[in-house]
PDB file of C-alpha atoms in Angstrom:
ATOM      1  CA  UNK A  12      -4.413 -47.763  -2.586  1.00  0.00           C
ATOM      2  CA  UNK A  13      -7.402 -45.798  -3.981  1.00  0.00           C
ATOM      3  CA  UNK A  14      -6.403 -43.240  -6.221  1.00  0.00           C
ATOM      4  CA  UNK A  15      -7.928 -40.885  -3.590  1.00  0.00           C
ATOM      5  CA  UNK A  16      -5.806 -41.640  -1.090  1.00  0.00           C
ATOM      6  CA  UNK A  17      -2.709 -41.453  -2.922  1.00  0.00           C
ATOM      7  CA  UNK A  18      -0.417 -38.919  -1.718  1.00  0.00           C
ATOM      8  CA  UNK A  19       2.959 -37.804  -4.230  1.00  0.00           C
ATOM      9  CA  UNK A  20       5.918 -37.362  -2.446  1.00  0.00           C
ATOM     10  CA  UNK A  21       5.628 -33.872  -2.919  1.00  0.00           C
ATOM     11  CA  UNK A  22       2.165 -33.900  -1.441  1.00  0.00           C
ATOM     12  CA  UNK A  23       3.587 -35.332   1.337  1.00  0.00           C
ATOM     13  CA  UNK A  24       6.265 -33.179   1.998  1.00  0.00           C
ATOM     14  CA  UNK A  25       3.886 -30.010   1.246  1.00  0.00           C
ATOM     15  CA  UNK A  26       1.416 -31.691   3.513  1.00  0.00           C
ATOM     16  CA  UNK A  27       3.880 -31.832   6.690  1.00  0.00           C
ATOM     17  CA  UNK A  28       5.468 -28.177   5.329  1.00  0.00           C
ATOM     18  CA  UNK A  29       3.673 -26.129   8.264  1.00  0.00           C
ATOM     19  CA  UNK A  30       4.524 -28.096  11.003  1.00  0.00           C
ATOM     20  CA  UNK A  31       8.037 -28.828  10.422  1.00  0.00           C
ATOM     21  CA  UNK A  32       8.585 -24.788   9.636  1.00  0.00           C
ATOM     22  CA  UNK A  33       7.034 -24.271  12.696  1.00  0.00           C
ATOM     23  CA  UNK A  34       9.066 -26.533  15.000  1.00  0.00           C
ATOM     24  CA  UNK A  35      12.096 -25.238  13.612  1.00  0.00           C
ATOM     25  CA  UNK A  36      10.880 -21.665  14.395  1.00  0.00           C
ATOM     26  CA  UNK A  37       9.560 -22.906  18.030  1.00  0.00           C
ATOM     27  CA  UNK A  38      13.290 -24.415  19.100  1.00  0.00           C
ATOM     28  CA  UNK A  39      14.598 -21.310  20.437  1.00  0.00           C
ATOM     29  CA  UNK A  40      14.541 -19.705  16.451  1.00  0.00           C
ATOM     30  CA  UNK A  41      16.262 -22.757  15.349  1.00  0.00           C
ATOM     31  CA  UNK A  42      16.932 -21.013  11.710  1.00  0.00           C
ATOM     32  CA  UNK A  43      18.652 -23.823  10.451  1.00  0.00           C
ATOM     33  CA  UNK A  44      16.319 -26.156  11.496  1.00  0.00           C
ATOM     34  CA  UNK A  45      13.374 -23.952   9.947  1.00  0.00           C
ATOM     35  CA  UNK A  46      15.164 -24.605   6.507  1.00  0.00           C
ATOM     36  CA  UNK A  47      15.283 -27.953   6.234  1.00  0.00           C
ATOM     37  CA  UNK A  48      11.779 -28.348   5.475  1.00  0.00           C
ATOM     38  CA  UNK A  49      12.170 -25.345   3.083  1.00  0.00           C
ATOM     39  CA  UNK A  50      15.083 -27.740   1.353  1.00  0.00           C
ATOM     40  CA  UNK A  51      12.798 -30.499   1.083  1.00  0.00           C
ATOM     41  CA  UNK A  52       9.979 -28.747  -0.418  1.00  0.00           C
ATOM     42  CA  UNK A  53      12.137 -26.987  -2.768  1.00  0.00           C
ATOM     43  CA  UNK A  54      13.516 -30.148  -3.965  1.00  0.00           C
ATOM     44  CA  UNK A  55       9.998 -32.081  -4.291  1.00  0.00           C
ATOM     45  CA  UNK A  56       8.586 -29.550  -6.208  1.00  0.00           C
ATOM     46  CA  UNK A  57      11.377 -29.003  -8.222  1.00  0.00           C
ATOM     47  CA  UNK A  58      11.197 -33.246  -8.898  1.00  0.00           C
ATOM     48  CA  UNK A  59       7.586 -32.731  -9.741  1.00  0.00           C
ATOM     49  CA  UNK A  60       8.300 -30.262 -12.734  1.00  0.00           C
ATOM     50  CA  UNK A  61      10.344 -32.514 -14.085  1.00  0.00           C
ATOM     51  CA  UNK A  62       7.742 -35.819 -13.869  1.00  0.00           C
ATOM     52  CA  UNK A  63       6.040 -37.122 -17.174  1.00  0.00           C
ATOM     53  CA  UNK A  64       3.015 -38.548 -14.936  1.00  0.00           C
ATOM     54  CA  UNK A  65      -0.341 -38.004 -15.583  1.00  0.00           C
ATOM     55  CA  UNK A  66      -2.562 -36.133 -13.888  1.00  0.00           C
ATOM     56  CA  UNK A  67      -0.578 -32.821 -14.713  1.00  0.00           C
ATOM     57  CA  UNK A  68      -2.890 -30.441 -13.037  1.00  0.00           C
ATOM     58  CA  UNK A  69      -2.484 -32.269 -10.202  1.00  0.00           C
ATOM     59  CA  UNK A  70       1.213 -31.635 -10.243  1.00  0.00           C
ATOM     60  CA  UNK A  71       0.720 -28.033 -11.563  1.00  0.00           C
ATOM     61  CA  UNK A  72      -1.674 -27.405  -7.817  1.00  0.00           C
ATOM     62  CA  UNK A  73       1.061 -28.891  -5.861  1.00  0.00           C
ATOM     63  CA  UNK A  74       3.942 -27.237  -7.476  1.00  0.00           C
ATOM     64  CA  UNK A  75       1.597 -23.680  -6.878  1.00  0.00           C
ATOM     65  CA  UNK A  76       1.059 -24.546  -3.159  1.00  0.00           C
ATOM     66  CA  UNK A  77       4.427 -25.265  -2.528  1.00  0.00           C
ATOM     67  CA  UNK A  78       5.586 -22.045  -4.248  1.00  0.00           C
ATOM     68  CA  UNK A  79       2.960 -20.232  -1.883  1.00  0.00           C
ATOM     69  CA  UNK A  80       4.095 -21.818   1.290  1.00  0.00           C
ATOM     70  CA  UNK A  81       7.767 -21.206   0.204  1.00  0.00           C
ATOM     71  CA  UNK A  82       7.290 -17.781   0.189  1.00  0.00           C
ATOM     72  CA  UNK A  83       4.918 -17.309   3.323  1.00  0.00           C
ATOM     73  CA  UNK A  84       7.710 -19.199   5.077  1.00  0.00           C
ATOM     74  CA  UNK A  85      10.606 -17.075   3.423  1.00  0.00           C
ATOM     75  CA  UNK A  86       8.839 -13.595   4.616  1.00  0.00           C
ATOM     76  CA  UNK A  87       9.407 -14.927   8.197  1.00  0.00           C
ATOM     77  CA  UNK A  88      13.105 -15.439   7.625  1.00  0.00           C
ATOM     78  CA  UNK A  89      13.267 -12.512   5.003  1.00  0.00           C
ATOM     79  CA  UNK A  90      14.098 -14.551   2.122  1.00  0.00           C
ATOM     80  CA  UNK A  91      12.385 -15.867  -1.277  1.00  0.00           C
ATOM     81  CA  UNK A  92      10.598 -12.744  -2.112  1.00  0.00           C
ATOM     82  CA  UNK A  93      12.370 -11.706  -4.908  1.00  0.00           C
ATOM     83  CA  UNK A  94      11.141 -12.881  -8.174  1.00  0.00           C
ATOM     84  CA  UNK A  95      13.647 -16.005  -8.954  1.00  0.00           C
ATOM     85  CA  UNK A  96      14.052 -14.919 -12.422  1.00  0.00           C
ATOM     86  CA  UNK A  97      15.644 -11.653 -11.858  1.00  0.00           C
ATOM     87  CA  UNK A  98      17.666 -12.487  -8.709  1.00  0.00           C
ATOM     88  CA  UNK A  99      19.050 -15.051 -10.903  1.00  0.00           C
ATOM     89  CA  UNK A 100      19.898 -12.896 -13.911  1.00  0.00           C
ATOM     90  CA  UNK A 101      21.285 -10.429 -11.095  1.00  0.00           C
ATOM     91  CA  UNK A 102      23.548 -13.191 -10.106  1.00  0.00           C
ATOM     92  CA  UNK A 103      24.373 -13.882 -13.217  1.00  0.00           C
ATOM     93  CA  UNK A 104      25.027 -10.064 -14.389  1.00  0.00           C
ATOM     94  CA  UNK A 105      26.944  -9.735 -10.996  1.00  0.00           C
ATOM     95  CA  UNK A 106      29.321 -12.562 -11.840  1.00  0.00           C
ATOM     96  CA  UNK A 107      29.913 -11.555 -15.688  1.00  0.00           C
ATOM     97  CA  UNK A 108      31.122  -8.186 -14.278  1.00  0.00           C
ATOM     98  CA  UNK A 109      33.320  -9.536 -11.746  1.00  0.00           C
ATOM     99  CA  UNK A 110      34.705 -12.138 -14.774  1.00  0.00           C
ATOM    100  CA  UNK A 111      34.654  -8.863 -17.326  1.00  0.00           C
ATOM    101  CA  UNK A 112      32.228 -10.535 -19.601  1.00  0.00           C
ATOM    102  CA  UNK A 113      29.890  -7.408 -20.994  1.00  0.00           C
ATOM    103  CA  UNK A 114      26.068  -7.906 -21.237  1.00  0.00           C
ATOM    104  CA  UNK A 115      25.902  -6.297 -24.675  1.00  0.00           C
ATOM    105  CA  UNK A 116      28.696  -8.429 -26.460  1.00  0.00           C
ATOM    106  CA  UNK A 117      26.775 -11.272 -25.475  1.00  0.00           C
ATOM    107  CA  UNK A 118      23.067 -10.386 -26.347  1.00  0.00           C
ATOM    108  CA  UNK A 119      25.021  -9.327 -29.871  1.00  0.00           C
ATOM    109  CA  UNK A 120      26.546 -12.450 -30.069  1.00  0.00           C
ATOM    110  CA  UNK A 121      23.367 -14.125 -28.889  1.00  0.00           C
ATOM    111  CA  UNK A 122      21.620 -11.756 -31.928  1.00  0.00           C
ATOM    112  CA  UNK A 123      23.928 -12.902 -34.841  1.00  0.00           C
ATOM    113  CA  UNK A 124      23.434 -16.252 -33.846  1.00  0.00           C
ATOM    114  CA  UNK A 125      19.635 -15.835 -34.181  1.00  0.00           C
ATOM    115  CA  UNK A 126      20.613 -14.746 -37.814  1.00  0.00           C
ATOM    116  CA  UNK A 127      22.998 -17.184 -38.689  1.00  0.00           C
ATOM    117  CA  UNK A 128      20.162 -20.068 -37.773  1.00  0.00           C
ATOM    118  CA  UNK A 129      17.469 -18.181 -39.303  1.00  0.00           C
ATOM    119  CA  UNK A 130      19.924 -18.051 -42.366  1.00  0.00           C
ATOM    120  CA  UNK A 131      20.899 -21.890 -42.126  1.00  0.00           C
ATOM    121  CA  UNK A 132      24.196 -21.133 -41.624  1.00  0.00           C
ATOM    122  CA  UNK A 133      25.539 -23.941 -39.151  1.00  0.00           C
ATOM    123  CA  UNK A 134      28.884 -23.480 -39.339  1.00  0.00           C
ATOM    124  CA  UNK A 135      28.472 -19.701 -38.419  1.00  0.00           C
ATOM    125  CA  UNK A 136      26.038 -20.497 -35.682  1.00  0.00           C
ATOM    126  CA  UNK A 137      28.043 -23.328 -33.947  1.00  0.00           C
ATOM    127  CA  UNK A 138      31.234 -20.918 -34.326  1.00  0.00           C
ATOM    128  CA  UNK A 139      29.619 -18.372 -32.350  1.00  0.00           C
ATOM    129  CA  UNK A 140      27.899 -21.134 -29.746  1.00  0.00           C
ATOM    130  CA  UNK A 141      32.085 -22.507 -29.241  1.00  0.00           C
ATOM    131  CA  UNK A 142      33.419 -18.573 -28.942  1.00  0.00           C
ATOM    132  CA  UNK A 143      31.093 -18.165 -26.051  1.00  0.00           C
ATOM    133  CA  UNK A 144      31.481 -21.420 -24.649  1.00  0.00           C
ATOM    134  CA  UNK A 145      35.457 -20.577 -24.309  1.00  0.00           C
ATOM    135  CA  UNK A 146      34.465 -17.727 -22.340  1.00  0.00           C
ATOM    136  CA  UNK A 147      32.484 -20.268 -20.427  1.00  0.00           C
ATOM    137  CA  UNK A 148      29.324 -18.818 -21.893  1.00  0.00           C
ATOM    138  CA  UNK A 149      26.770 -21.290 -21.903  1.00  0.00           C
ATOM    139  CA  UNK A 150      23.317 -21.059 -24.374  1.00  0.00           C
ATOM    140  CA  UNK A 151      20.071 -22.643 -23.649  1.00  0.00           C
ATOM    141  CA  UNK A 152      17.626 -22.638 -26.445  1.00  0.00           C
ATOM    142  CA  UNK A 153      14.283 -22.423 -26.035  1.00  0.00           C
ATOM    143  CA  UNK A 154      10.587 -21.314 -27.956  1.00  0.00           C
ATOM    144  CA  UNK A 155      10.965 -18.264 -26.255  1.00  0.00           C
ATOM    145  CA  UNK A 156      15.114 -17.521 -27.475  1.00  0.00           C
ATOM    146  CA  UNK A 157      18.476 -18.269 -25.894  1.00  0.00           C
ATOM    147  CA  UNK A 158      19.062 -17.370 -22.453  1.00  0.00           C
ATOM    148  CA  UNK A 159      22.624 -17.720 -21.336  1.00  0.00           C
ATOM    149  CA  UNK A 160      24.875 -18.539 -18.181  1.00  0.00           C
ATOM    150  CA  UNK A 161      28.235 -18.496 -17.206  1.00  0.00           C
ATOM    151  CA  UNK A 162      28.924 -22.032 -16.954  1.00  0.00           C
ATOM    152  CA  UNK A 163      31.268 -23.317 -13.635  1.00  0.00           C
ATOM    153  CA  UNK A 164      34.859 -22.528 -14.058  1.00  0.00           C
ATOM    154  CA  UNK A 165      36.914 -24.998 -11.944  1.00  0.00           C
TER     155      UNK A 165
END
């Protein structure tokens, strides 16, 4: 097909977004048939962050048109109007209470950490990574820190 005429999955899905929501919402409030399409769009745009394909501002207006229908969508219901960031880190803060994990003895953790890597001190570094794992503490690095999660207990 002609490159204009090409449609991503995620296109597609965003595309058809509307309608489905709609019928869903038509059916007699059919709520759980309203979220399907909020599913699917969730998950293609979520795919489409993690593509390598060229062009990226192509992928970057999708992924921005499906977070704006998401959340015209979710004011019907009530729902995705939170920024995900902090509802997360809510979550998260929520469950380390409930497991009696404290904020601050992480983030101090997470702190001599920083120092032990900026120092080139592996040994100290990966100790402190393997103390917070056992308290099912995960770290993610990243150019902007470590974040952290409580990793599933089962």
């Amino acid at each position: 097909p002609e490159s204009g005429n090409f449609m991503s999955p995620a296109r597609e899905v965003l595309a058809r977004f509307f309608d489905d929501f709609h019928a869903g919402m038509c059916d007699d409030f059919n709520v759980p048939a309203a979220l399907v399409p909020i599913g699917e769009l969730s998950k293609a745009a979520n795919e489409l962050t993690k593509t390598k394909k060229k062009p990226k501002s192509d992928a970057a207006y999708t992924i921005a048109a499906a977070r704006s229908a998401l959340v015209q969508a979710g004011a019907v219901l009530g729902i995705l109007q939170k920024d995900p960031t902090a509802a997360l880190e809510r979550l998260r803060d929520r469950r380390a209470r409930a497991m009696g994990i404290e904020n601050a003895a992480i983030e101090a953790l997470i702190a001599d950490r920083a120092t032990a890597r900026v120092e080139k001190n592996w040994a100290r570094s990966d100790e402190i990574r393997d103390e917070l794992l056992a308290q099912n503490i995960e770290l993610m690095d990243g150019p902007d820190g470590t974040e952290w999660r409580i990793s599933r207990v089962n």
